[in-house]
Short mmCIF file of N, CA, C and O in Angstrom, two decimals:
data_model
loop_
_atom_site.label_atom_id
_atom_site.label_comp_id
_atom_site.label_asym_id
_atom_site.label_seq_id
_atom_site.Cartn_x
_atom_site.Cartn_y
_atom_site.Cartn_z
N MET A 136 28.95 131.91 169.87
CA MET A 136 29.92 132.38 168.93
C MET A 136 29.65 133.83 168.53
O MET A 136 30.57 134.62 168.47
N LYS A 137 28.34 134.16 168.25
CA LYS A 137 28.00 135.53 167.88
C LYS A 137 28.31 136.48 169.04
O LYS A 137 28.73 137.60 168.82
N LYS A 138 28.10 136.01 170.27
CA LYS A 138 28.37 136.82 171.45
C LYS A 138 29.86 137.14 171.55
O LYS A 138 30.25 138.25 171.87
N THR A 139 30.72 136.18 171.26
CA THR A 139 32.16 136.37 171.32
C THR A 139 32.62 137.38 170.27
O THR A 139 33.45 138.24 170.54
N ILE A 140 32.08 137.29 169.06
CA ILE A 140 32.42 138.23 167.99
C ILE A 140 31.98 139.64 168.37
O ILE A 140 32.72 140.61 168.19
N LEU A 141 30.78 139.76 168.93
CA LEU A 141 30.26 141.07 169.34
C LEU A 141 31.13 141.69 170.43
O LEU A 141 31.49 142.87 170.36
N ILE A 142 31.52 140.90 171.41
CA ILE A 142 32.37 141.40 172.50
C ILE A 142 33.72 141.81 171.95
O ILE A 142 34.26 142.86 172.31
N SER A 143 34.29 141.04 171.04
CA SER A 143 35.58 141.37 170.43
C SER A 143 35.49 142.67 169.62
O SER A 143 36.39 143.51 169.66
N ALA A 144 34.39 142.83 168.88
CA ALA A 144 34.22 144.05 168.07
C ALA A 144 34.10 145.28 168.96
O ALA A 144 34.70 146.32 168.69
N VAL A 145 33.35 145.17 170.04
CA VAL A 145 33.19 146.30 170.98
C VAL A 145 34.52 146.63 171.64
O VAL A 145 34.90 147.79 171.77
N ALA A 146 35.27 145.60 172.02
CA ALA A 146 36.57 145.81 172.65
C ALA A 146 37.54 146.49 171.68
O ALA A 146 38.27 147.42 172.04
N ALA A 147 37.52 146.04 170.42
CA ALA A 147 38.40 146.62 169.40
C ALA A 147 38.03 148.08 169.15
O ALA A 147 38.89 148.97 169.06
N ALA A 148 36.73 148.36 169.05
CA ALA A 148 36.28 149.75 168.84
C ALA A 148 36.68 150.63 170.02
O ALA A 148 37.13 151.77 169.84
N GLY A 149 36.51 150.12 171.21
CA GLY A 149 36.90 150.87 172.41
C GLY A 149 38.39 151.17 172.44
O GLY A 149 38.82 152.27 172.77
N THR A 150 39.20 150.18 172.09
CA THR A 150 40.65 150.36 172.07
C THR A 150 41.04 151.41 171.03
O THR A 150 41.85 152.31 171.31
N LEU A 151 40.49 151.31 169.83
CA LEU A 151 40.80 152.29 168.78
C LEU A 151 40.35 153.69 169.18
O LEU A 151 41.05 154.67 168.96
N GLY A 152 39.16 153.78 169.78
CA GLY A 152 38.67 155.07 170.24
C GLY A 152 39.59 155.69 171.27
O GLY A 152 39.90 156.88 171.23
N TYR A 153 40.07 154.89 172.20
CA TYR A 153 40.98 155.36 173.23
C TYR A 153 42.28 155.85 172.62
O TYR A 153 42.81 156.91 172.99
N LEU A 154 42.82 155.09 171.67
CA LEU A 154 44.11 155.45 171.07
C LEU A 154 44.05 156.73 170.24
O LEU A 154 45.01 157.49 170.18
N PHE A 155 42.92 156.96 169.58
CA PHE A 155 42.83 158.11 168.69
C PHE A 155 42.06 159.29 169.26
O PHE A 155 41.93 160.31 168.59
N TRP A 156 41.56 159.19 170.47
CA TRP A 156 40.84 160.29 171.10
C TRP A 156 41.80 161.43 171.38
O TRP A 156 42.90 161.20 171.88
N PRO A 157 41.45 162.70 171.08
CA PRO A 157 42.38 163.81 171.35
C PRO A 157 42.66 163.95 172.84
O PRO A 157 41.81 163.69 173.67
N GLY A 158 43.88 164.40 173.14
CA GLY A 158 44.28 164.59 174.54
C GLY A 158 43.54 165.75 175.18
O GLY A 158 42.80 166.48 174.53
N PRO A 159 43.78 165.99 176.46
CA PRO A 159 43.09 167.07 177.16
C PRO A 159 43.47 168.43 176.62
O PRO A 159 44.62 168.68 176.31
N LYS A 160 42.49 169.31 176.50
CA LYS A 160 42.71 170.65 175.95
C LYS A 160 43.47 171.54 176.91
O LYS A 160 44.15 172.44 176.51
N SER A 161 43.38 171.30 178.20
CA SER A 161 44.04 172.18 179.16
C SER A 161 45.55 172.15 178.98
O SER A 161 46.21 173.17 179.12
N ASP A 162 46.13 171.01 178.64
CA ASP A 162 47.57 170.95 178.40
C ASP A 162 47.94 171.83 177.22
O ASP A 162 48.91 172.56 177.26
N GLN A 163 47.14 171.78 176.14
CA GLN A 163 47.41 172.57 174.96
C GLN A 163 47.27 174.06 175.26
O GLN A 163 48.08 174.85 174.84
N SER A 164 46.23 174.43 175.99
CA SER A 164 46.04 175.85 176.26
C SER A 164 47.16 176.38 177.15
O SER A 164 47.60 177.50 177.00
N THR A 165 47.66 175.59 178.07
CA THR A 165 48.80 176.01 178.90
C THR A 165 50.02 176.22 178.02
O THR A 165 50.73 177.20 178.15
N ALA A 166 50.25 175.29 177.09
CA ALA A 166 51.39 175.43 176.18
C ALA A 166 51.25 176.70 175.35
O ALA A 166 52.22 177.42 175.14
N ASN A 167 50.03 177.01 174.87
CA ASN A 167 49.82 178.22 174.08
C ASN A 167 50.10 179.46 174.91
O ASN A 167 50.68 180.42 174.41
N ARG A 168 49.66 179.48 176.16
CA ARG A 168 49.91 180.65 177.00
C ARG A 168 51.39 180.88 177.17
O ARG A 168 51.86 182.00 177.16
N ILE A 169 52.16 179.82 177.31
CA ILE A 169 53.60 179.96 177.49
C ILE A 169 54.25 180.48 176.22
O ILE A 169 55.05 181.40 176.25
N THR A 170 53.90 179.92 175.06
CA THR A 170 54.52 180.37 173.82
C THR A 170 54.02 181.73 173.38
O THR A 170 54.70 182.43 172.64
N ASP A 171 52.83 182.15 173.82
CA ASP A 171 52.30 183.45 173.43
C ASP A 171 52.90 184.60 174.25
O ASP A 171 52.68 185.76 173.94
N GLN A 172 53.64 184.31 175.30
CA GLN A 172 54.24 185.35 176.14
C GLN A 172 55.05 186.29 175.25
O GLN A 172 55.92 185.86 174.51
N GLY A 173 54.73 187.56 175.29
CA GLY A 173 55.41 188.55 174.48
C GLY A 173 54.84 188.73 173.08
O GLY A 173 55.29 189.59 172.34
N ALA A 174 53.85 187.95 172.71
CA ALA A 174 53.23 188.07 171.38
C ALA A 174 52.47 189.39 171.27
O ALA A 174 51.95 189.90 172.27
N ALA A 175 52.37 189.91 170.07
CA ALA A 175 51.62 191.15 169.83
C ALA A 175 50.16 190.95 170.23
O ALA A 175 49.59 189.89 170.00
N LEU A 176 49.57 191.98 170.81
CA LEU A 176 48.17 191.90 171.25
C LEU A 176 47.19 192.39 170.20
O LEU A 176 46.01 192.04 170.26
N VAL A 177 47.64 193.23 169.29
CA VAL A 177 46.77 193.72 168.22
C VAL A 177 47.54 193.71 166.91
O VAL A 177 48.77 193.75 166.90
N GLU A 178 46.80 193.63 165.82
CA GLU A 178 47.39 193.79 164.49
C GLU A 178 47.01 195.19 164.02
O GLU A 178 45.88 195.62 164.21
N ILE A 179 47.96 195.88 163.43
CA ILE A 179 47.70 197.24 163.00
C ILE A 179 48.11 197.45 161.55
O ILE A 179 48.84 196.65 160.98
N VAL A 180 47.64 198.57 161.02
CA VAL A 180 48.04 199.04 159.71
C VAL A 180 49.04 200.17 159.98
O VAL A 180 48.76 201.07 160.78
N LEU A 181 50.17 200.12 159.32
CA LEU A 181 51.15 201.19 159.49
C LEU A 181 50.81 202.34 158.54
O LEU A 181 50.38 202.10 157.41
N PRO A 182 51.00 203.58 158.99
CA PRO A 182 50.74 204.71 158.09
C PRO A 182 51.70 204.68 156.90
O PRO A 182 52.83 204.21 157.03
N GLU A 183 51.24 205.18 155.77
CA GLU A 183 52.13 205.23 154.60
C GLU A 183 53.32 206.13 154.84
O GLU A 183 54.43 205.83 154.43
N ASN A 184 53.08 207.25 155.50
CA ASN A 184 54.13 208.22 155.81
C ASN A 184 53.95 208.70 157.24
O ASN A 184 52.84 208.80 157.73
N LEU A 185 55.06 209.01 157.88
CA LEU A 185 55.03 209.64 159.20
C LEU A 185 55.53 211.06 159.06
O LEU A 185 56.43 211.34 158.26
N SER A 186 54.95 211.97 159.83
CA SER A 186 55.45 213.34 159.86
C SER A 186 56.88 213.32 160.41
O SER A 186 57.32 212.32 161.00
N THR A 187 57.58 214.41 160.24
CA THR A 187 58.96 214.51 160.74
C THR A 187 58.99 214.29 162.25
O THR A 187 59.83 213.55 162.76
N ASN A 188 58.05 214.92 162.97
CA ASN A 188 58.01 214.75 164.43
C ASN A 188 57.72 213.30 164.81
O ASN A 188 58.29 212.78 165.76
N ALA A 189 56.83 212.65 164.08
CA ALA A 189 56.51 211.25 164.38
C ALA A 189 57.69 210.34 164.07
O ALA A 189 57.91 209.34 164.77
N GLN A 190 58.48 210.67 163.06
CA GLN A 190 59.68 209.88 162.77
C GLN A 190 60.66 209.97 163.93
O GLN A 190 61.26 208.97 164.33
N ILE A 191 60.81 211.18 164.48
CA ILE A 191 61.66 211.37 165.66
C ILE A 191 61.07 210.59 166.83
O ILE A 191 61.77 209.90 167.57
N GLY A 192 59.74 210.67 166.98
CA GLY A 192 59.06 209.95 168.06
C GLY A 192 59.21 208.46 167.94
O GLY A 192 59.34 207.75 168.94
N LYS A 193 59.20 207.94 166.72
CA LYS A 193 59.38 206.50 166.51
C LYS A 193 60.73 206.05 167.03
O LYS A 193 60.84 205.01 167.68
N ARG A 194 61.76 206.83 166.76
CA ARG A 194 63.10 206.48 167.26
C ARG A 194 63.10 206.46 168.79
O ARG A 194 63.65 205.55 169.41
N GLY A 195 62.45 207.46 169.40
CA GLY A 195 62.35 207.49 170.86
C GLY A 195 61.52 206.34 171.39
O GLY A 195 61.87 205.72 172.41
N PHE A 196 60.42 206.02 170.72
CA PHE A 196 59.57 204.90 171.13
C PHE A 196 60.35 203.60 171.05
O PHE A 196 60.34 202.80 171.99
N ASP A 197 61.02 203.37 169.93
CA ASP A 197 61.78 202.13 169.76
C ASP A 197 62.84 201.97 170.84
O ASP A 197 63.07 200.86 171.32
N ALA A 198 63.48 203.07 171.23
CA ALA A 198 64.55 203.01 172.22
C ALA A 198 64.04 202.90 173.65
O ALA A 198 64.71 202.31 174.51
N ASN A 199 62.85 203.44 173.95
CA ASN A 199 62.40 203.53 175.34
C ASN A 199 61.10 202.81 175.68
O ASN A 199 60.84 202.54 176.84
N CYS A 200 60.30 202.52 174.69
CA CYS A 200 58.94 202.00 174.95
C CYS A 200 58.68 200.62 174.35
O CYS A 200 57.87 199.86 174.89
N ALA A 201 59.31 200.33 173.23
CA ALA A 201 58.99 199.10 172.49
C ALA A 201 59.31 197.83 173.27
O ALA A 201 58.66 196.81 173.07
N ALA A 202 60.29 197.88 174.16
CA ALA A 202 60.63 196.67 174.93
C ALA A 202 59.42 196.15 175.68
O ALA A 202 59.24 194.94 175.83
N CYS A 203 58.57 197.05 176.15
CA CYS A 203 57.35 196.63 176.86
C CYS A 203 56.11 196.70 175.97
O CYS A 203 55.32 195.76 175.95
N HIS A 204 55.92 197.82 175.27
CA HIS A 204 54.70 198.04 174.50
C HIS A 204 54.75 197.47 173.09
O HIS A 204 53.79 197.61 172.34
N GLY A 205 55.86 196.83 172.73
CA GLY A 205 55.97 196.17 171.43
C GLY A 205 56.31 197.14 170.31
O GLY A 205 56.06 198.34 170.40
N LEU A 206 56.91 196.61 169.25
CA LEU A 206 57.19 197.43 168.07
C LEU A 206 55.88 197.98 167.53
O LEU A 206 54.87 197.27 167.48
N ASN A 207 55.90 199.23 167.16
CA ASN A 207 54.71 199.92 166.62
C ASN A 207 53.56 199.94 167.61
O ASN A 207 52.39 200.02 167.22
N ALA A 208 53.86 199.85 168.90
CA ALA A 208 52.88 200.01 169.98
C ALA A 208 51.75 198.98 169.96
O ALA A 208 50.63 199.27 170.35
N VAL A 209 52.05 197.74 169.52
CA VAL A 209 51.03 196.69 169.43
C VAL A 209 50.85 195.93 170.74
O VAL A 209 50.03 195.01 170.83
N GLY A 210 51.60 196.28 171.79
CA GLY A 210 51.50 195.59 173.07
C GLY A 210 52.24 194.27 173.03
O GLY A 210 52.67 193.80 171.97
N LYS A 211 52.41 193.68 174.22
CA LYS A 211 53.04 192.37 174.33
C LYS A 211 52.27 191.55 175.35
O LYS A 211 52.07 191.98 176.49
N GLN A 212 51.85 190.37 174.94
CA GLN A 212 51.12 189.45 175.80
C GLN A 212 51.89 189.24 177.10
O GLN A 212 53.07 188.90 177.08
N GLY A 213 51.24 189.49 178.22
CA GLY A 213 51.86 189.26 179.52
C GLY A 213 52.85 190.34 179.95
O GLY A 213 53.46 190.23 181.00
N VAL A 214 53.02 191.39 179.12
CA VAL A 214 54.02 192.41 179.44
C VAL A 214 53.39 193.79 179.58
O VAL A 214 53.44 194.40 180.64
N ALA A 215 52.80 194.31 178.50
CA ALA A 215 52.25 195.66 178.51
C ALA A 215 51.19 195.79 177.41
O ALA A 215 51.22 195.07 176.42
N PRO A 216 50.27 196.75 177.59
CA PRO A 216 49.16 196.90 176.64
C PRO A 216 49.56 197.56 175.33
O PRO A 216 50.57 198.25 175.26
N PRO A 217 48.72 197.38 174.31
CA PRO A 217 48.93 198.11 173.07
C PRO A 217 48.50 199.57 173.25
O PRO A 217 47.53 199.85 173.93
N LEU A 218 49.24 200.47 172.67
CA LEU A 218 48.85 201.88 172.70
C LEU A 218 48.01 202.23 171.48
O LEU A 218 47.36 203.28 171.46
N VAL A 219 48.04 201.39 170.46
CA VAL A 219 47.15 201.54 169.31
C VAL A 219 45.88 200.77 169.67
O VAL A 219 45.67 199.63 169.29
N HIS A 220 45.08 201.43 170.49
CA HIS A 220 43.86 200.83 171.03
C HIS A 220 42.92 201.97 171.39
O HIS A 220 43.35 203.05 171.81
N VAL A 221 41.63 201.74 171.26
CA VAL A 221 40.63 202.78 171.52
C VAL A 221 40.72 203.32 172.95
O VAL A 221 40.38 204.48 173.19
N ILE A 222 41.21 202.53 173.88
CA ILE A 222 41.36 203.02 175.26
C ILE A 222 42.28 204.24 175.31
O ILE A 222 42.10 205.14 176.13
N TYR A 223 43.26 204.30 174.42
CA TYR A 223 44.22 205.41 174.44
C TYR A 223 43.89 206.50 173.43
O TYR A 223 44.75 207.32 173.12
N GLU A 224 42.64 206.53 172.96
CA GLU A 224 42.25 207.60 172.04
C GLU A 224 42.39 208.95 172.76
O GLU A 224 42.29 209.03 173.99
N PRO A 225 42.64 210.00 172.00
CA PRO A 225 42.88 211.31 172.61
C PRO A 225 41.77 211.78 173.55
O PRO A 225 42.05 212.46 174.54
N GLY A 226 40.52 211.42 173.28
CA GLY A 226 39.43 211.85 174.15
C GLY A 226 39.40 211.14 175.49
O GLY A 226 38.78 211.62 176.44
N HIS A 227 40.07 210.02 175.61
CA HIS A 227 40.09 209.27 176.86
C HIS A 227 41.42 209.44 177.58
O HIS A 227 41.45 209.61 178.80
N HIS A 228 42.51 209.33 176.86
CA HIS A 228 43.84 209.56 177.40
C HIS A 228 44.49 210.64 176.54
O HIS A 228 45.07 210.35 175.49
N GLY A 229 44.39 211.87 177.00
CA GLY A 229 44.98 212.99 176.27
C GLY A 229 46.50 212.90 176.26
O GLY A 229 47.10 212.07 176.95
N ASP A 230 47.11 213.78 175.50
CA ASP A 230 48.57 213.77 175.37
C ASP A 230 49.26 213.94 176.73
O ASP A 230 50.32 213.36 176.97
N GLU A 231 48.66 214.70 177.62
CA GLU A 231 49.25 214.89 178.94
C GLU A 231 49.31 213.57 179.73
O GLU A 231 50.18 213.38 180.57
N SER A 232 48.40 212.64 179.44
CA SER A 232 48.43 211.33 180.09
C SER A 232 49.74 210.60 179.79
O SER A 232 50.29 209.92 180.67
N PHE A 233 50.21 210.74 178.57
CA PHE A 233 51.49 210.11 178.20
C PHE A 233 52.64 210.78 178.95
O PHE A 233 53.56 210.11 179.43
N GLN A 234 52.58 212.12 179.05
CA GLN A 234 53.62 212.85 179.80
C GLN A 234 53.67 212.38 181.25
O GLN A 234 54.73 212.09 181.80
N ARG A 235 52.50 212.30 181.88
CA ARG A 235 52.44 211.88 183.29
C ARG A 235 52.86 210.43 183.47
O ARG A 235 53.51 210.08 184.46
N ALA A 236 52.47 209.57 182.55
CA ALA A 236 52.84 208.15 182.64
C ALA A 236 54.35 207.99 182.64
O ALA A 236 54.90 207.23 183.45
N VAL A 237 55.02 208.71 181.76
CA VAL A 237 56.48 208.62 181.69
C VAL A 237 57.11 209.23 182.94
O VAL A 237 58.03 208.65 183.52
N ALA A 238 56.64 210.38 183.37
CA ALA A 238 57.24 211.08 184.50
C ALA A 238 56.95 210.42 185.85
O ALA A 238 57.83 210.35 186.72
N GLN A 239 55.72 209.94 186.02
CA GLN A 239 55.30 209.46 187.35
C GLN A 239 54.97 207.98 187.42
O GLN A 239 54.75 207.44 188.50
N GLY A 240 54.87 207.34 186.26
CA GLY A 240 54.39 205.96 186.24
C GLY A 240 52.87 205.97 186.28
O GLY A 240 52.24 207.02 186.41
N VAL A 241 52.27 204.78 186.17
CA VAL A 241 50.81 204.67 186.15
C VAL A 241 50.39 203.44 186.94
O VAL A 241 50.98 202.37 186.76
N ARG A 242 49.39 203.61 187.78
CA ARG A 242 48.78 202.45 188.44
C ARG A 242 47.95 201.70 187.42
O ARG A 242 47.25 202.31 186.61
N ALA A 243 47.99 200.39 187.45
CA ALA A 243 47.19 199.57 186.53
C ALA A 243 45.71 199.89 186.74
O ALA A 243 45.25 199.92 187.87
N HIS A 244 45.00 200.18 185.63
CA HIS A 244 43.58 200.48 185.77
C HIS A 244 42.74 199.98 184.61
O HIS A 244 41.56 199.78 184.76
N HIS A 245 43.30 199.77 183.45
CA HIS A 245 42.53 199.25 182.31
C HIS A 245 42.92 197.82 181.96
O HIS A 245 42.14 197.10 181.36
N TRP A 246 44.11 197.43 182.28
CA TRP A 246 44.68 196.16 181.82
C TRP A 246 45.25 195.38 183.01
O TRP A 246 45.65 195.97 184.01
N PRO A 247 45.41 194.09 182.87
CA PRO A 247 45.95 193.27 183.97
C PRO A 247 47.48 193.09 183.92
O PRO A 247 47.99 192.05 184.30
N PHE A 248 48.21 194.10 183.49
CA PHE A 248 49.65 193.96 183.36
C PHE A 248 50.43 194.45 184.57
O PHE A 248 51.63 194.32 184.62
N GLY A 249 49.77 195.07 185.50
CA GLY A 249 50.48 195.65 186.64
C GLY A 249 50.79 197.11 186.38
O GLY A 249 50.43 197.67 185.35
N ASN A 250 51.45 197.71 187.33
CA ASN A 250 51.76 199.13 187.25
C ASN A 250 52.89 199.40 186.27
O ASN A 250 53.80 198.58 186.11
N MET A 251 52.84 200.57 185.65
CA MET A 251 53.94 201.02 184.78
C MET A 251 54.84 201.90 185.62
O MET A 251 54.37 202.86 186.25
N PRO A 252 56.14 201.62 185.64
CA PRO A 252 57.06 202.49 186.40
C PRO A 252 57.36 203.77 185.62
O PRO A 252 57.17 203.81 184.40
N PRO A 253 57.83 204.81 186.31
CA PRO A 253 58.30 206.00 185.57
C PRO A 253 59.47 205.59 184.67
O PRO A 253 60.18 204.64 184.95
N ILE A 254 59.64 206.33 183.59
CA ILE A 254 60.73 206.05 182.64
C ILE A 254 61.75 207.17 182.75
O ILE A 254 61.46 208.33 182.47
N ASP A 255 62.93 206.82 183.18
CA ASP A 255 64.01 207.81 183.33
C ASP A 255 64.62 208.17 181.98
O ASP A 255 64.63 207.36 181.05
N GLY A 256 65.12 209.39 181.88
CA GLY A 256 65.88 209.81 180.72
C GLY A 256 65.06 210.41 179.59
O GLY A 256 65.62 210.72 178.54
N LEU A 257 63.76 210.57 179.78
CA LEU A 257 62.94 211.19 178.74
C LEU A 257 62.43 212.55 179.23
O LEU A 257 61.79 212.62 180.27
N ALA A 258 62.71 213.57 178.46
CA ALA A 258 62.22 214.91 178.78
C ALA A 258 60.87 215.12 178.10
O ALA A 258 60.48 214.37 177.20
N ARG A 259 60.15 216.17 178.52
CA ARG A 259 58.83 216.46 177.93
C ARG A 259 58.86 216.52 176.40
O ARG A 259 57.98 215.95 175.75
N PRO A 260 59.85 217.19 175.79
CA PRO A 260 59.87 217.23 174.32
C PRO A 260 60.02 215.83 173.70
O PRO A 260 59.44 215.56 172.65
N ASP A 261 60.77 214.94 174.35
CA ASP A 261 60.91 213.57 173.86
C ASP A 261 59.54 212.87 173.87
O ASP A 261 59.16 212.22 172.90
N VAL A 262 58.83 213.02 174.98
CA VAL A 262 57.52 212.37 175.12
C VAL A 262 56.52 212.98 174.13
O VAL A 262 55.67 212.28 173.59
N THR A 263 56.64 214.27 173.86
CA THR A 263 55.77 214.91 172.87
C THR A 263 55.95 214.26 171.50
O THR A 263 54.97 213.97 170.81
N MET A 264 57.19 214.01 171.11
CA MET A 264 57.47 213.37 169.82
C MET A 264 56.97 211.92 169.82
O MET A 264 56.38 211.46 168.83
N ILE A 265 57.19 211.19 170.91
CA ILE A 265 56.71 209.81 171.01
C ILE A 265 55.19 209.79 170.92
O ILE A 265 54.61 208.95 170.22
N THR A 266 54.54 210.72 171.60
CA THR A 266 53.08 210.80 171.56
C THR A 266 52.61 211.08 170.13
O THR A 266 51.61 210.50 169.67
N GLN A 267 53.31 211.94 169.42
CA GLN A 267 52.97 212.24 168.02
C GLN A 267 53.02 210.96 167.19
O GLN A 267 52.13 210.69 166.38
N TYR A 268 54.04 210.16 167.40
CA TYR A 268 54.17 208.88 166.69
C TYR A 268 52.99 207.97 167.02
O TYR A 268 52.36 207.41 166.12
N VAL A 269 52.66 207.82 168.30
CA VAL A 269 51.54 206.96 168.70
C VAL A 269 50.24 207.48 168.11
O VAL A 269 49.42 206.70 167.59
N ARG A 270 50.03 208.79 168.12
CA ARG A 270 48.79 209.36 167.57
C ARG A 270 48.68 209.09 166.07
O ARG A 270 47.60 208.81 165.57
N GLU A 271 49.78 209.15 165.35
CA GLU A 271 49.73 208.87 163.91
C GLU A 271 49.44 207.39 163.66
O GLU A 271 48.72 207.05 162.72
N LEU A 272 49.99 206.51 164.48
CA LEU A 272 49.65 205.09 164.38
C LEU A 272 48.16 204.89 164.65
O LEU A 272 47.48 204.15 163.95
N GLN A 273 47.67 205.56 165.69
CA GLN A 273 46.24 205.44 166.03
C GLN A 273 45.35 205.91 164.88
O GLN A 273 44.39 205.22 164.50
N ARG A 274 45.66 207.08 164.32
CA ARG A 274 44.84 207.61 163.22
C ARG A 274 44.83 206.66 162.02
O ARG A 274 43.80 206.46 161.38
N ALA A 275 45.97 206.06 161.72
CA ALA A 275 46.06 205.12 160.61
C ALA A 275 45.17 203.89 160.85
O ALA A 275 44.82 203.18 159.92
N ASN A 276 44.79 203.68 162.12
CA ASN A 276 43.98 202.53 162.48
C ASN A 276 42.59 202.93 162.96
O ASN A 276 41.91 202.19 163.67
N GLY A 277 42.16 204.13 162.54
CA GLY A 277 40.80 204.57 162.81
C GLY A 277 40.53 205.03 164.24
O GLY A 277 39.38 205.14 164.65
N ILE A 278 41.59 205.30 165.00
CA ILE A 278 41.43 205.79 166.36
C ILE A 278 41.75 207.29 166.35
O ILE A 278 42.87 207.68 166.10
N ASN A 279 40.73 208.09 166.56
CA ASN A 279 40.91 209.54 166.50
C ASN A 279 40.64 210.11 167.85
O ASN A 279 40.16 210.97 168.24
#
């Protein structure tokens, strides 16, 4: 009789354990990767004020760059990198790097997003203003 009760208790515990055991994590992580597509890659602090040139640059950025690089240059998961990042600090990627990226495109070299194509319709003065906007965002976030 004691043996029967013990076997029943073990069977019941096993059944309850099976029913309440969490499912496989790989399914959840796959779901997260799908829903995170396009999510911001960094959190930033916005500057209290933008210079006049940076305000003009923000309008240009929003119209030509934000679709890939995200609003306020925070990047987009699976799409394009954040520009408010130490990799794009002036000492590593000078202002001319932004000019060349827009005019000629860029081969992927820091991030796994693929190549950036050239962007049509932006003249050097436009890119100068956009770069000013990005630099002011960077400075507000401790990237000099």
